[in-house]
Amino acid sequence: MRQLRDLRAGSRGSRRLRPATAFLMFALSMLAVQAASAANEQVLKAVKDRGRLNCGVSEGLYGFSARDNNGNWSGFDVDLCRAIAAAIFNDTSKVAYFPLDAGRRFEALKSGSIDVLSRNTTWTMSREVELGLVFAATNFYDGQGFIVRRAMKKDTALDLDGVKVCVQTGTTTELNLADYFRANKMKYEVVSSTNLEGAIKGYDSGQCNVLTADGSALFAVRLLLSKPDEHIILPDVISKEPLGPVVRQDDMQWFNIVKWVHFALVNAEELGVTSKNIDEALKSENPDIRRLVGTEGNYGERMGLGKYWAANALRLVGNYGEVYERTVGVGSALGIPRGINQLWNRGGILYAPPIR
Ligand SMILES: N[C@@H](CCC(=O)N[C@@H](CS)C(=O)NCC(=O)O)C(=O)O
C-alpha cells in the first residue's frame, strides 16, 4: 500500500516533460535499442563478412564427422554445418571445420573461434547455466551404452562388476559411468583417454575389457576394431544423451538461425519435401510447404537470410531423413535404425515447431 501511495505521489509530484525533451529521450532510447540489437546480431554479420562458417566438429567420429584422404568432411554433424552454410550462402563449401576433442570444445565456442559447435554434444543444464552456452535443438536422441568382448559372456551391464572401462575424458560419458557403477554398488577401474582414438586403442589392445560411449558412437567404434564380430553392444542404455548444436548465449538472431535450419530439415521430412523434389515444392500450393520453401511469407528475411534459406539447405543437403539415412542410417556403414529419432507421427519423438 505504502509503495502504491509513494508511486501515486511521485507521479503527481513530477513535472511534465517538455515535448522537445520527451522527443530527445525517445530518440535516444530508440538508438540504444538499435545499438543493443546490432550488438546482439554479430555472428551472422561476421560469418557473412569472412565468407564462411566456422563450425566445431569432433576430431573424427565416423558417421558424425570424419575427414577423408582428400580432406573432405562428411557426416551427420557436418551436414548441419553444411545446411547452415547453404541457408546463408547457398553454398555448402563455405564452411571451415574445427576438429575439437571433448575437453576443448566449449572453450573454442566461448572464445569465438567457432560460430557453432556441431559435435555429438549432450544438452545438459550445467553446459548452459555455467558455461553461458545454449543448445539450439536436439538433433539426435542418444543414450550411453557399453561394448564388450563376446567371449566375456555378459548379457547386461549389471554383470560388469570389477571391470576395467575405457572412457573419454571431458564427457558426460565418464560422469554417467561413475553414477551407474555407484548406484548399482559395483566396482570398476577407469582407463581414460582424451580422445576417442586412444579409448579405442586401449580397448582393442586389451588394456580394458569394456568401452563406454554414446550408443551412436559405439556403432562407429565397432567398425574400427580389429575384429568387429568379436564384440557386442550390451542392450542397456544408462543415460539420456540429447545431442545437438550449441551456440553462445549472446546472439538471439544466430541462435534462431541454427535452431530453425534444423527445424526446417525436420519439417521438410514431415511434409515430404526432399532434395530431389525441391523444384516441385517451390511450385506447391500447400501453405505449409510454401512457408517452408519461401514462396509465402518472409521468414528467412526476418532472420537476416534470403527468402530461400530453407529451400537452399534442402536442395544442397536434404531433409532430416535424407541426412540421417546417408550418414548413420541402416543403409550406411553405421547402420543405426531411426528408433526414437523417427518423426513424432511415425513413432519417434522428433517434433519441430511449425513455420508460420
Ligand atoms: N555426448 C557426450 C560424449 C561426446 C564425446 O566426446 N564422445 C567421444 C567418444 S564417442 C567422442 O565423440 N570423441 C571424438 C573426439 O574426441 O573427437 C558429451 O557431450 O559429453
Short mmCIF file of C-alpha atoms in Angstrom, two decimals, residues 133-339:
data_model
loop_
_atom_site.label_atom_id
_atom_site.label_comp_id
_atom_site.label_asym_id
_atom_site.label_seq_id
_atom_site.Cartn_x
_atom_site.Cartn_y
_atom_site.Cartn_z
CA LEU A 133 26.14 -21.51 -23.86
CA VAL A 134 22.79 -22.56 -25.26
CA PHE A 135 21.65 -25.65 -27.17
CA ALA A 136 19.67 -24.66 -30.24
CA ALA A 137 17.93 -28.01 -30.60
CA THR A 138 18.27 -31.76 -30.11
CA ASN A 139 19.04 -33.31 -33.48
CA PHE A 140 19.92 -36.80 -32.25
CA TYR A 141 18.38 -38.52 -29.21
CA ASP A 142 21.06 -40.82 -27.88
CA GLY A 143 21.88 -42.77 -24.73
CA GLN A 144 25.05 -44.25 -23.27
CA GLY A 145 25.95 -47.89 -23.66
CA PHE A 146 28.75 -50.44 -23.35
CA ILE A 147 30.66 -52.60 -25.80
CA VAL A 148 32.31 -55.79 -24.53
CA ARG A 149 34.05 -58.84 -25.92
CA ARG A 150 31.58 -61.56 -26.85
CA ALA A 151 33.86 -64.04 -25.09
CA MET A 152 33.20 -62.34 -21.74
CA LYS A 153 29.67 -63.77 -21.93
CA LYS A 154 27.98 -60.74 -20.39
CA ASP A 155 24.30 -60.18 -21.13
CA THR A 156 23.72 -57.00 -19.23
CA ALA A 157 25.65 -54.06 -17.83
CA LEU A 158 24.65 -55.19 -14.35
CA ASP A 159 27.12 -58.09 -14.80
CA LEU A 160 30.07 -55.70 -15.16
CA ASP A 161 31.21 -55.59 -11.51
CA GLY A 162 35.01 -55.36 -11.27
CA VAL A 163 35.72 -54.48 -14.94
CA LYS A 164 38.24 -52.08 -16.45
CA VAL A 165 36.46 -49.46 -18.55
CA CYS A 166 37.93 -47.35 -21.36
CA VAL A 167 36.30 -43.91 -21.49
CA GLN A 168 36.99 -40.49 -22.93
CA THR A 169 37.53 -37.59 -20.51
CA GLY A 170 35.63 -34.28 -20.61
CA THR A 171 32.40 -36.07 -21.47
CA THR A 172 29.07 -36.82 -19.85
CA THR A 173 30.09 -40.43 -20.51
CA GLU A 174 32.63 -40.50 -17.69
CA LEU A 175 30.14 -38.89 -15.28
CA ASN A 176 27.34 -41.36 -16.13
CA LEU A 177 29.77 -44.24 -15.80
CA ALA A 178 30.59 -43.20 -12.24
CA ASP A 179 26.89 -42.70 -11.40
CA TYR A 180 25.88 -46.07 -12.82
CA PHE A 181 28.50 -48.12 -11.01
CA ARG A 182 27.93 -46.24 -7.74
CA ALA A 183 24.13 -46.58 -7.96
CA ASN A 184 24.46 -50.32 -8.60
CA LYS A 185 27.17 -50.77 -5.96
CA MET A 186 29.65 -52.18 -8.48
CA LYS A 187 33.40 -51.63 -8.64
CA TYR A 188 35.32 -50.63 -11.77
CA GLU A 189 38.65 -49.25 -12.85
CA VAL A 190 38.86 -46.36 -15.31
CA VAL A 191 41.29 -46.26 -18.23
CA SER A 192 40.78 -42.75 -19.54
CA SER A 193 41.83 -41.07 -22.80
CA THR A 194 41.49 -37.53 -24.03
CA ASN A 195 40.39 -38.71 -27.47
CA LEU A 196 38.33 -41.47 -28.98
CA GLU A 197 41.26 -42.99 -30.84
CA GLY A 198 43.05 -43.56 -27.52
CA ALA A 199 39.96 -45.16 -25.97
CA ILE A 200 39.51 -47.50 -28.95
CA LYS A 201 43.18 -48.49 -28.96
CA GLY A 202 43.05 -49.13 -25.22
CA TYR A 203 40.04 -51.40 -25.62
CA ASP A 204 41.26 -53.18 -28.75
CA SER A 205 44.63 -53.91 -27.19
CA GLY A 206 43.06 -55.30 -24.02
CA GLN A 207 44.04 -52.54 -21.57
CA CYS A 208 40.38 -52.58 -20.60
CA ASN A 209 37.60 -55.11 -21.15
CA VAL A 210 34.74 -52.64 -21.63
CA LEU A 211 34.40 -49.43 -23.63
CA THR A 212 31.61 -47.00 -22.86
CA ALA A 213 30.34 -44.18 -25.11
CA ASP A 214 27.15 -42.74 -26.59
CA GLY A 215 25.19 -45.56 -28.26
CA SER A 216 25.64 -43.98 -31.69
CA ALA A 217 29.40 -43.77 -31.17
CA LEU A 218 29.54 -47.47 -30.24
CA PHE A 219 28.37 -48.31 -33.77
CA ALA A 220 31.34 -46.33 -35.10
CA VAL A 221 33.71 -47.86 -32.54
CA ARG A 222 32.76 -51.41 -33.51
CA LEU A 223 33.63 -50.71 -37.15
CA LEU A 224 37.12 -49.61 -36.13
CA LEU A 225 38.03 -52.62 -34.01
CA SER A 226 40.41 -55.18 -35.48
CA LYS A 227 37.77 -57.96 -35.22
CA PRO A 228 34.34 -56.25 -35.06
CA ASP A 229 32.41 -59.54 -34.88
CA GLU A 230 34.07 -60.49 -31.61
CA HIS A 231 32.34 -57.63 -29.77
CA ILE A 232 28.76 -56.94 -28.76
CA ILE A 233 26.94 -53.83 -27.65
CA LEU A 234 25.04 -54.60 -24.44
CA PRO A 235 21.31 -53.79 -24.54
CA ASP A 236 21.42 -51.41 -21.55
CA VAL A 237 21.05 -47.68 -22.14
CA ILE A 238 22.21 -45.99 -18.93
CA SER A 239 21.56 -42.31 -19.68
CA LYS A 240 19.79 -39.72 -21.78
CA GLU A 241 22.13 -38.04 -24.28
CA PRO A 242 20.17 -35.44 -26.24
CA LEU A 243 22.78 -34.34 -28.78
CA GLY A 244 22.54 -31.04 -30.60
CA PRO A 245 24.20 -27.88 -31.87
CA VAL A 246 25.42 -25.28 -29.37
CA VAL A 247 25.92 -21.51 -29.65
CA ARG A 248 26.83 -18.67 -27.29
CA GLN A 249 24.01 -17.06 -25.30
CA ASP A 250 24.54 -13.51 -26.53
CA ASP A 251 23.06 -13.56 -30.02
CA MET A 252 19.38 -14.45 -30.45
CA GLN A 253 19.45 -13.97 -34.21
CA TRP A 254 22.20 -16.56 -34.57
CA PHE A 255 20.53 -18.92 -32.09
CA ASN A 256 17.35 -18.71 -34.20
CA ILE A 257 19.21 -19.38 -37.45
CA VAL A 258 20.86 -22.56 -36.14
CA LYS A 259 17.63 -23.73 -34.49
CA TRP A 260 15.39 -23.05 -37.49
CA VAL A 261 17.75 -24.58 -40.03
CA HIS A 262 17.46 -27.82 -38.04
CA PHE A 263 13.67 -27.45 -37.69
CA ALA A 264 13.34 -26.72 -41.42
CA LEU A 265 15.03 -30.04 -42.24
CA VAL A 266 12.69 -31.89 -39.87
CA ASN A 267 9.56 -30.08 -41.12
CA ALA A 268 10.63 -30.84 -44.69
CA GLU A 269 10.75 -34.56 -43.96
CA GLU A 270 7.30 -34.37 -42.38
CA LEU A 271 5.96 -32.53 -45.45
CA GLY A 272 7.68 -34.88 -47.92
CA VAL A 273 10.00 -32.19 -49.29
CA THR A 274 13.36 -33.63 -50.33
CA SER A 275 16.50 -32.58 -52.20
CA LYS A 276 15.06 -34.40 -55.22
CA ASN A 277 11.63 -32.76 -55.36
CA ILE A 278 12.53 -29.26 -54.14
CA ASP A 279 11.74 -27.70 -57.54
CA GLU A 280 8.21 -29.12 -57.44
CA ALA A 281 7.91 -27.97 -53.82
CA LEU A 282 8.70 -24.42 -54.96
CA LYS A 283 5.53 -24.60 -57.11
CA SER A 284 3.40 -26.21 -54.39
CA GLU A 285 0.03 -24.78 -53.32
CA ASN A 286 0.28 -26.35 -49.85
CA PRO A 287 0.58 -23.43 -47.37
CA ASP A 288 2.94 -25.32 -45.03
CA ILE A 289 5.26 -26.15 -47.91
CA ARG A 290 5.03 -22.61 -49.29
CA ARG A 291 6.14 -21.11 -45.95
CA LEU A 292 8.95 -23.67 -45.67
CA VAL A 293 10.38 -23.10 -49.13
CA GLY A 294 9.91 -19.32 -49.08
CA THR A 295 7.18 -18.81 -51.66
CA GLU A 296 4.96 -17.38 -48.92
CA GLY A 297 5.94 -15.11 -46.01
CA ASN A 298 9.32 -13.59 -45.22
CA TYR A 299 10.65 -15.91 -42.54
CA GLY A 300 14.19 -16.01 -43.93
CA GLU A 301 14.44 -12.24 -44.23
CA ARG A 302 13.32 -11.88 -40.60
CA MET A 303 16.44 -13.82 -39.58
CA GLY A 304 18.77 -11.81 -41.82
CA LEU A 305 18.82 -14.51 -44.52
CA GLY A 306 17.34 -14.69 -48.01
CA LYS A 307 13.85 -15.84 -48.94
CA TYR A 308 15.04 -19.30 -50.00
CA TRP A 309 17.18 -20.08 -46.93
CA ALA A 310 15.43 -23.39 -46.25
CA ALA A 311 14.93 -24.32 -49.92
CA ASN A 312 18.67 -23.88 -50.49
CA ALA A 313 19.55 -26.01 -47.46
CA LEU A 314 17.12 -28.71 -48.64
CA ARG A 315 18.36 -28.69 -52.22
CA LEU A 316 22.03 -28.92 -51.23
CA VAL A 317 21.87 -31.09 -48.10
CA GLY A 318 18.45 -32.77 -47.98
CA ASN A 319 15.80 -33.11 -45.30
CA TYR A 320 16.44 -34.68 -41.87
CA GLY A 321 15.58 -38.20 -43.04
CA GLU A 322 17.86 -37.93 -46.07
CA VAL A 323 20.73 -36.71 -43.89
CA TYR A 324 20.13 -39.46 -41.33
CA GLU A 325 19.99 -42.26 -43.89
CA ARG A 326 23.03 -41.03 -45.81
CA THR A 327 25.28 -40.60 -42.77
CA VAL A 328 24.26 -43.01 -39.99
CA GLY A 329 21.09 -44.86 -41.08
CA VAL A 330 20.54 -48.53 -41.82
CA GLY A 331 21.70 -48.09 -45.41
CA SER A 332 25.02 -46.55 -44.29
CA ALA A 333 28.10 -48.27 -42.90
CA LEU A 334 26.99 -47.48 -39.32
CA GLY A 335 23.52 -48.97 -39.74
CA ILE A 336 21.77 -47.19 -36.86
CA PRO A 337 17.98 -47.69 -37.01
CA ARG A 338 15.91 -44.48 -36.78
CA GLY A 339 14.40 -45.59 -33.43
#
